[in-house]
Short mmCIF file of C-alpha atoms in Angstrom, two decimals:
data_model
loop_
_atom_site.label_atom_id
_atom_site.label_comp_id
_atom_site.label_asym_id
_atom_site.label_seq_id
_atom_site.Cartn_x
_atom_site.Cartn_y
_atom_site.Cartn_z
CA UNK A 1 6.48 -11.37 -38.70
CA UNK A 2 6.41 -8.35 -37.58
CA UNK A 3 8.82 -5.02 -39.12
CA UNK A 4 11.03 -4.77 -35.94
CA UNK A 5 11.03 -1.10 -36.28
CA UNK A 6 7.83 -0.15 -36.60
CA UNK A 7 5.60 -3.41 -35.75
CA UNK A 8 3.96 -2.61 -39.17
CA UNK A 9 2.58 -6.37 -40.38
CA UNK A 10 4.35 -8.12 -43.77
CA UNK A 11 7.64 -8.17 -42.17
CA UNK A 12 10.96 -9.15 -44.85
CA UNK A 13 14.43 -9.34 -45.34
CA UNK A 14 16.07 -5.90 -45.92
CA UNK A 15 19.35 -5.23 -46.31
CA UNK A 16 21.01 -7.71 -43.49
CA UNK A 17 17.83 -7.26 -41.19
CA UNK A 18 13.92 -7.76 -40.85
CA UNK A 19 11.27 -4.79 -42.15
CA UNK A 20 8.32 -3.80 -43.85
CA UNK A 21 9.14 -1.98 -47.44
CA UNK A 22 8.12 1.35 -45.71
CA UNK A 23 10.96 1.34 -43.67
CA UNK A 24 13.57 -0.21 -45.97
CA UNK A 25 12.40 2.63 -48.46
CA UNK A 26 13.50 4.42 -45.05
CA UNK A 27 16.23 3.62 -44.23
CA UNK A 28 17.91 3.49 -48.14
CA UNK A 29 17.10 7.33 -48.15
CA UNK A 30 19.43 7.33 -45.26
CA UNK A 31 22.01 6.33 -46.66
CA UNK A 32 21.66 8.60 -49.36
CA UNK A 33 20.60 11.34 -47.41
CA UNK A 34 23.74 14.45 -47.94
CA UNK A 35 22.40 15.45 -44.30
CA UNK A 36 25.48 14.54 -41.88
CA UNK A 37 23.83 15.28 -38.58
CA UNK A 38 20.36 13.88 -37.31
CA UNK A 39 19.59 15.08 -34.16
CA UNK A 40 16.80 13.39 -31.49
CA UNK A 41 13.87 14.95 -31.85
CA UNK A 42 10.69 12.96 -30.58
CA UNK A 43 10.56 15.23 -27.29
CA UNK A 44 9.01 18.11 -29.92
CA UNK A 45 6.87 15.84 -32.17
CA UNK A 46 3.24 14.22 -30.59
CA UNK A 47 3.33 11.07 -28.70
CA UNK A 48 1.19 9.78 -31.70
CA UNK A 49 3.97 10.45 -33.64
CA UNK A 50 6.52 8.32 -35.21
CA UNK A 51 9.90 7.65 -33.27
CA UNK A 52 11.71 10.31 -35.19
CA UNK A 53 14.12 10.45 -38.04
CA UNK A 54 17.43 10.05 -36.00
CA UNK A 55 15.79 6.67 -33.34
CA UNK A 56 14.21 4.98 -36.10
CA UNK A 57 17.55 4.79 -38.00
CA UNK A 58 18.84 3.24 -34.44
CA UNK A 59 16.57 0.91 -34.92
CA UNK A 60 16.83 0.06 -38.17
CA UNK A 61 20.52 -0.32 -37.39
CA UNK A 62 19.47 -2.98 -34.58
CA UNK A 63 17.38 -5.12 -36.41
CA UNK A 64 21.51 -5.80 -38.37
CA UNK A 65 20.54 -4.04 -41.81
CA UNK A 66 24.39 -3.08 -43.10
CA UNK A 67 24.25 0.08 -44.70
CA UNK A 68 26.94 -1.44 -47.57
CA UNK A 69 24.32 -3.19 -48.48
CA UNK A 70 22.08 -0.48 -49.96
CA UNK A 71 22.87 0.09 -53.57
CA UNK A 72 24.62 3.49 -54.68
CA UNK A 73 22.09 6.30 -55.99
CA UNK A 74 21.98 6.03 -59.43
CA UNK A 75 23.35 9.41 -61.01
CA UNK A 76 20.51 10.73 -64.72
CA UNK A 77 24.13 11.66 -66.11
CA UNK A 78 27.71 10.69 -66.25
CA UNK A 79 28.41 14.52 -65.54
CA UNK A 80 26.70 14.22 -62.37
CA UNK A 81 28.05 11.55 -61.04
CA UNK A 82 31.36 12.96 -61.44
CA UNK A 83 30.84 16.22 -59.58
CA UNK A 84 28.94 14.70 -56.60
CA UNK A 85 29.51 12.00 -54.40
CA UNK A 86 27.47 8.91 -55.42
CA UNK A 87 27.80 7.45 -51.58
CA UNK A 88 26.39 9.66 -48.25
CA UNK A 89 28.72 10.80 -45.69
CA UNK A 90 25.77 10.77 -43.05
CA UNK A 91 27.76 7.93 -41.75
CA UNK A 92 30.72 5.18 -42.15
CA UNK A 93 29.08 2.78 -40.07
CA UNK A 94 29.74 -0.69 -41.57
CA UNK A 95 31.19 1.46 -44.97
CA UNK A 96 32.41 -0.87 -47.61
CA UNK A 97 32.52 -3.90 -45.52
CA UNK A 98 33.00 -7.05 -48.40
CA UNK A 99 31.62 -10.14 -46.68
CA UNK A 100 34.58 -12.00 -45.06
CA UNK A 101 37.20 -8.97 -45.31
CA UNK A 102 37.00 -7.51 -41.94
CA UNK A 103 37.69 -3.85 -42.91
CA UNK A 104 36.70 -2.39 -40.03
CA UNK A 105 39.01 -4.85 -38.10
CA UNK A 106 41.71 -4.49 -40.34
CA UNK A 107 41.31 -0.41 -40.58
CA UNK A 108 41.11 -1.15 -36.33
CA UNK A 109 44.94 -2.43 -36.43
CA UNK A 110 46.13 -0.17 -39.29
CA UNK A 111 45.44 2.61 -36.87
CA UNK A 112 46.40 0.57 -33.75
CA UNK A 113 50.00 1.66 -34.30
CA UNK A 114 49.85 5.70 -33.73
CA UNK A 115 47.52 5.23 -31.27
CA UNK A 116 50.41 2.98 -29.36
CA UNK A 117 53.05 5.23 -29.88
CA UNK A 118 50.98 8.39 -28.26
CA UNK A 119 50.23 5.31 -25.71
CA UNK A 120 53.96 4.73 -24.57
CA UNK A 121 54.18 8.93 -24.64
CA UNK A 122 51.11 8.49 -21.95
CA UNK A 123 53.55 5.52 -20.07
CA UNK A 124 56.27 5.75 -20.99
CA UNK A 125 58.75 2.97 -22.49
CA UNK A 126 58.03 0.34 -18.99
CA UNK A 127 54.41 0.37 -17.24
CA UNK A 128 55.94 -1.59 -14.37
CA UNK A 129 58.26 0.81 -13.41
CA UNK A 130 55.31 3.36 -12.33
CA UNK A 131 53.41 3.71 -9.83
CA UNK A 132 49.83 3.18 -8.63
CA UNK A 133 49.43 7.19 -8.77
CA UNK A 134 51.26 7.82 -11.68
CA UNK A 135 49.11 5.22 -13.29
CA UNK A 136 46.07 6.91 -12.40
CA UNK A 137 46.82 10.08 -13.77
CA UNK A 138 46.62 8.56 -17.24
CA UNK A 139 43.84 6.66 -17.21
CA UNK A 140 41.58 9.51 -18.39
CA UNK A 141 43.41 10.57 -21.45
CA UNK A 142 44.06 6.69 -22.11
CA UNK A 143 40.41 6.26 -22.64
CA UNK A 144 39.97 9.34 -24.76
CA UNK A 145 43.00 8.12 -27.38
CA UNK A 146 41.02 4.68 -27.84
CA UNK A 147 37.55 5.98 -27.83
CA UNK A 148 39.64 9.00 -31.08
CA UNK A 149 40.36 5.41 -32.33
CA UNK A 150 37.24 4.01 -32.52
CA UNK A 151 35.63 6.81 -33.60
CA UNK A 152 37.32 6.76 -36.63
CA UNK A 153 36.62 3.31 -37.59
CA UNK A 154 32.21 3.62 -36.33
CA UNK A 155 32.00 7.14 -36.85
CA UNK A 156 28.73 6.45 -36.33
CA UNK A 157 29.55 6.30 -32.17
CA UNK A 158 29.81 10.41 -32.51
CA UNK A 159 25.69 10.46 -32.47
CA UNK A 160 25.90 8.81 -28.61
CA UNK A 161 24.72 11.27 -25.57
CA UNK A 162 27.76 13.19 -23.90
CA UNK A 163 26.17 11.05 -21.20
CA UNK A 164 26.05 7.68 -22.82
CA UNK A 165 30.11 8.54 -23.93
CA UNK A 166 31.21 9.08 -20.44
CA UNK A 167 29.06 5.69 -19.13
CA UNK A 168 30.88 4.06 -21.78
CA UNK A 169 34.18 4.29 -20.95
CA UNK A 170 34.22 3.54 -17.50
CA UNK A 171 32.89 0.33 -17.72
CA UNK A 172 34.92 0.11 -20.67
CA UNK A 173 38.21 0.87 -18.66
CA UNK A 174 38.40 -1.67 -15.94
CA UNK A 175 37.89 -4.75 -18.21
CA UNK A 176 40.40 -3.21 -20.89
CA UNK A 177 42.77 -2.21 -18.00
CA UNK A 178 43.37 -6.02 -17.50
CA UNK A 179 43.14 -6.88 -21.31
CA UNK A 180 45.81 -4.70 -21.91
CA UNK A 181 47.48 -5.59 -18.94
CA UNK A 182 47.83 -9.40 -19.33
CA UNK A 183 48.79 -8.61 -23.03
CA UNK A 184 52.03 -6.74 -21.85
CA UNK A 185 52.46 -9.61 -18.89
CA UNK A 186 52.61 -12.76 -21.16
CA UNK A 187 54.33 -10.54 -24.43
CA UNK A 188 56.97 -12.75 -23.55
CA UNK A 189 55.51 -15.69 -21.93
CA UNK A 190 59.45 -17.76 -20.27
CA UNK A 191 60.15 -14.41 -19.22
CA UNK A 192 57.30 -14.02 -17.26
CA UNK A 193 57.18 -17.42 -15.69
CA UNK A 194 60.13 -16.47 -13.86
CA UNK A 195 59.49 -13.01 -13.45
CA UNK A 196 56.27 -13.75 -11.20
CA UNK A 197 58.47 -15.86 -9.43
CA UNK A 198 61.57 -13.71 -8.96
CA UNK A 199 62.01 -10.85 -6.06
CA UNK A 200 61.34 -8.34 -8.90
CA UNK A 201 57.93 -8.89 -8.87
CA UNK A 202 58.03 -8.21 -5.61
CA UNK A 203 59.91 -5.56 -5.48
CA UNK A 204 58.12 -3.86 -8.11
CA UNK A 205 54.33 -4.55 -5.95
CA UNK A 206 55.93 -2.62 -3.06
CA UNK A 207 57.02 0.33 -5.11
CA UNK A 208 53.48 0.24 -7.25
CA UNK A 209 51.89 0.25 -3.97
CA UNK A 210 54.73 1.80 -1.23
CA UNK A 211 55.23 5.08 -3.47
CA UNK A 212 51.74 5.79 -3.62
CA UNK A 213 51.30 6.30 -0.36
CA UNK A 214 51.79 8.80 2.13
CA UNK A 215 55.36 8.09 3.58
CA UNK A 216 53.72 8.82 7.13
CA UNK A 217 51.06 6.52 6.77
CA UNK A 218 52.71 3.58 4.14
CA UNK A 219 52.35 -0.12 5.22
CA UNK A 220 54.99 -2.03 6.05
CA UNK A 221 56.37 -4.07 3.02
CA UNK A 222 54.59 -7.85 4.82
CA UNK A 223 51.58 -6.09 4.58
CA UNK A 224 51.51 -4.58 1.01
CA UNK A 225 52.86 -8.20 0.09
CA UNK A 226 49.68 -9.62 1.82
CA UNK A 227 47.00 -7.30 0.57
CA UNK A 228 47.67 -6.52 -3.07
CA UNK A 229 49.77 -9.63 -3.79
CA UNK A 230 46.81 -11.84 -4.45
CA UNK A 231 45.54 -10.03 -6.46
CA UNK A 232 47.78 -9.57 -8.82
CA UNK A 233 49.08 -13.85 -8.92
CA UNK A 234 45.07 -13.88 -9.95
CA UNK A 235 45.48 -11.62 -12.68
CA UNK A 236 48.51 -13.54 -14.22
CA UNK A 237 46.87 -17.19 -13.58
CA UNK A 238 43.43 -16.51 -13.55
CA UNK A 239 43.73 -13.74 -16.80
CA UNK A 240 46.80 -13.41 -18.29
CA UNK A 241 47.19 -16.96 -18.56
CA UNK A 242 44.58 -17.95 -19.95
CA UNK A 243 44.04 -15.61 -22.50
CA UNK A 244 48.30 -15.90 -23.57
CA UNK A 245 47.18 -19.60 -24.93
CA UNK A 246 44.38 -17.88 -27.18
CA UNK A 247 46.99 -17.65 -29.40
CA UNK A 248 44.87 -13.93 -30.77
CA UNK A 249 46.57 -12.32 -33.87
CA UNK A 250 46.12 -8.57 -34.28
CA UNK A 251 42.91 -8.55 -35.70
CA UNK A 252 40.88 -10.70 -32.92
CA UNK A 253 42.73 -8.52 -30.44
CA UNK A 254 40.77 -5.68 -32.40
CA UNK A 255 38.04 -7.42 -32.21
CA UNK A 256 38.01 -8.02 -28.61
CA UNK A 257 38.94 -4.70 -28.21
CA UNK A 258 35.93 -3.69 -29.91
CA UNK A 259 33.76 -5.68 -28.34
CA UNK A 260 34.57 -4.62 -24.79
CA UNK A 261 34.10 -0.78 -26.11
CA UNK A 262 30.48 -1.21 -27.88
CA UNK A 263 29.05 -3.31 -25.05
CA UNK A 264 25.14 -2.88 -24.50
CA UNK A 265 24.87 -4.30 -21.62
CA UNK A 266 26.94 -1.69 -19.31
CA UNK A 267 25.06 0.26 -17.08
CA UNK A 268 23.85 3.77 -16.81
CA UNK A 269 23.84 3.69 -20.96
CA UNK A 270 20.61 4.62 -22.39
CA UNK A 271 18.30 2.78 -24.76
CA UNK A 272 19.37 4.84 -28.19
CA UNK A 273 22.99 4.53 -26.60
CA UNK A 274 22.72 0.36 -26.35
CA UNK A 275 20.57 -0.09 -29.33
CA UNK A 276 23.73 2.34 -31.23
CA UNK A 277 25.91 -0.58 -29.63
CA UNK A 278 24.20 -3.63 -30.31
CA UNK A 279 24.76 -2.69 -34.31
CA UNK A 280 28.05 -2.00 -33.72
CA UNK A 281 28.56 -5.48 -31.71
CA UNK A 282 27.19 -7.55 -34.67
CA UNK A 283 28.71 -5.46 -37.03
CA UNK A 284 31.86 -6.85 -35.87
CA UNK A 285 31.54 -10.44 -34.79
CA UNK A 286 30.21 -10.38 -38.39
CA UNK A 287 33.98 -9.71 -39.35
CA UNK A 288 34.99 -11.65 -36.97
CA UNK A 289 33.79 -14.63 -37.99
CA UNK A 290 34.60 -14.25 -41.67
CA UNK A 291 38.32 -13.15 -41.04
CA UNK A 292 38.65 -16.82 -39.19
CA UNK A 293 36.94 -18.26 -41.92
CA UNK A 294 38.63 -16.80 -44.86
CA UNK A 295 41.95 -18.33 -42.44
CA UNK A 296 40.77 -21.68 -42.34
CA UNK A 297 40.64 -21.38 -38.01
CA UNK A 298 39.27 -24.80 -36.57
CA UNK A 299 35.05 -24.43 -35.87
CA UNK A 300 35.65 -23.42 -32.15
CA UNK A 301 38.28 -20.62 -32.84
CA UNK A 302 34.76 -17.72 -32.29
CA UNK A 303 34.03 -19.05 -29.32
CA UNK A 304 37.62 -19.53 -27.59
CA UNK A 305 37.83 -15.95 -28.31
CA UNK A 306 34.47 -14.64 -27.38
CA UNK A 307 35.57 -16.18 -24.22
CA UNK A 308 37.88 -14.06 -23.63
CA UNK A 309 34.84 -11.52 -23.00
CA UNK A 310 33.51 -13.89 -20.16
CA UNK A 311 37.72 -14.18 -18.04
CA UNK A 312 37.58 -10.37 -18.18
CA UNK A 313 34.04 -9.91 -16.51
CA UNK A 314 35.75 -12.39 -14.05
CA UNK A 315 38.77 -9.58 -13.52
CA UNK A 316 36.37 -6.84 -13.19
CA UNK A 317 35.49 -8.36 -10.04
CA UNK A 318 38.72 -8.10 -8.79
CA UNK A 319 40.20 -5.21 -10.55
CA UNK A 320 37.09 -3.62 -8.79
CA UNK A 321 38.01 -4.82 -5.33
CA UNK A 322 41.65 -4.07 -5.30
CA UNK A 323 40.95 -0.23 -6.24
CA UNK A 324 38.56 -0.02 -3.46
CA UNK A 325 41.20 -1.06 -1.01
CA UNK A 326 43.64 0.98 -1.76
CA UNK A 327 41.23 3.96 -1.66
CA UNK A 328 40.96 2.15 2.75
CA UNK A 329 44.93 2.36 2.83
CA UNK A 330 45.57 5.85 1.66
CA UNK A 331 46.90 5.55 -1.60
CA UNK A 332 46.91 8.62 -3.56
CA UNK A 333 44.87 8.35 -6.81
CA UNK A 334 43.49 10.91 -9.57
CA UNK A 335 40.34 11.66 -9.60
CA UNK A 336 39.09 10.58 -12.69
CA UNK A 337 40.15 7.44 -12.19
CA UNK A 338 38.44 7.19 -8.92
CA UNK A 339 34.99 8.30 -10.61
CA UNK A 340 35.61 5.28 -13.12
CA UNK A 341 35.33 2.95 -10.27
CA UNK A 342 32.68 4.97 -8.09
CA UNK A 343 30.11 4.97 -11.46
CA UNK A 344 30.36 1.48 -12.24
CA UNK A 345 29.09 1.12 -8.65
CA UNK A 346 26.15 2.97 -9.32
#
């Protein structure tokens, strides 16, 4: 088997991935390095040269190498060991992952409360009292709050370029919006089942769209309901209800959030960015499987939870249509919000 990093022969398992001994040694040196920032220098190197340290490290991570599997460097004497850290702070990707303990997922769940408080300040206590214009005004700030949380859990995302970060957030937000609203709608399933059939539901739709239009161009109530109620009915019956019956707990919900964010298949992301996303997704999936194993979940639980990603992918097509139609009907939307959906169609 060839080395999955440099292509050399005689590849072997090292630190969770497959590589030659030279690349394994390189990976170990990087983990123990005290250099906190490593930038790509491929453009300054000869075409015949090996990839730079930054790109070679990304390839190592993409093969499945995990930093916590590298033993801490041994110090020559106890005095030195007390004065200097045993493990480098170059990156905390996969740091302290003990098999089947989902430390990153638990850390995300533990920090979610702080993020949730900030999000409530943005949206208010009841997001369904907002109209479409108000909702679009907070979209960018919301995505940045979520990005800050993810970068706290996985500091390696700071290696991504500004362009990759922007593209990831633009791809992520439509699906996240569907997941977040689905969980909000079905937080009380019995109540939401009654609400979807009530006059309060149609009044909310009329306010959400109608008050976002200029008074002189506002559509009639029946026209607003004719256009947009089918979309909301779809989001409820085809997205919110199926996700509700998955009965995900908080750790599984955090896993879906991070898997949505770090999708290597998103458009307009560089190959280096996609490789880093693939490495992160491997860590997240591994922790999710371990968590479910420790909690004696049934055999297909992992597949059922991952199915949420497919549900949200289908829902994204509908939200794309909904936003496009909103633009055609004079609904005032924030420019950042519109750019998110514009970029998705490049």
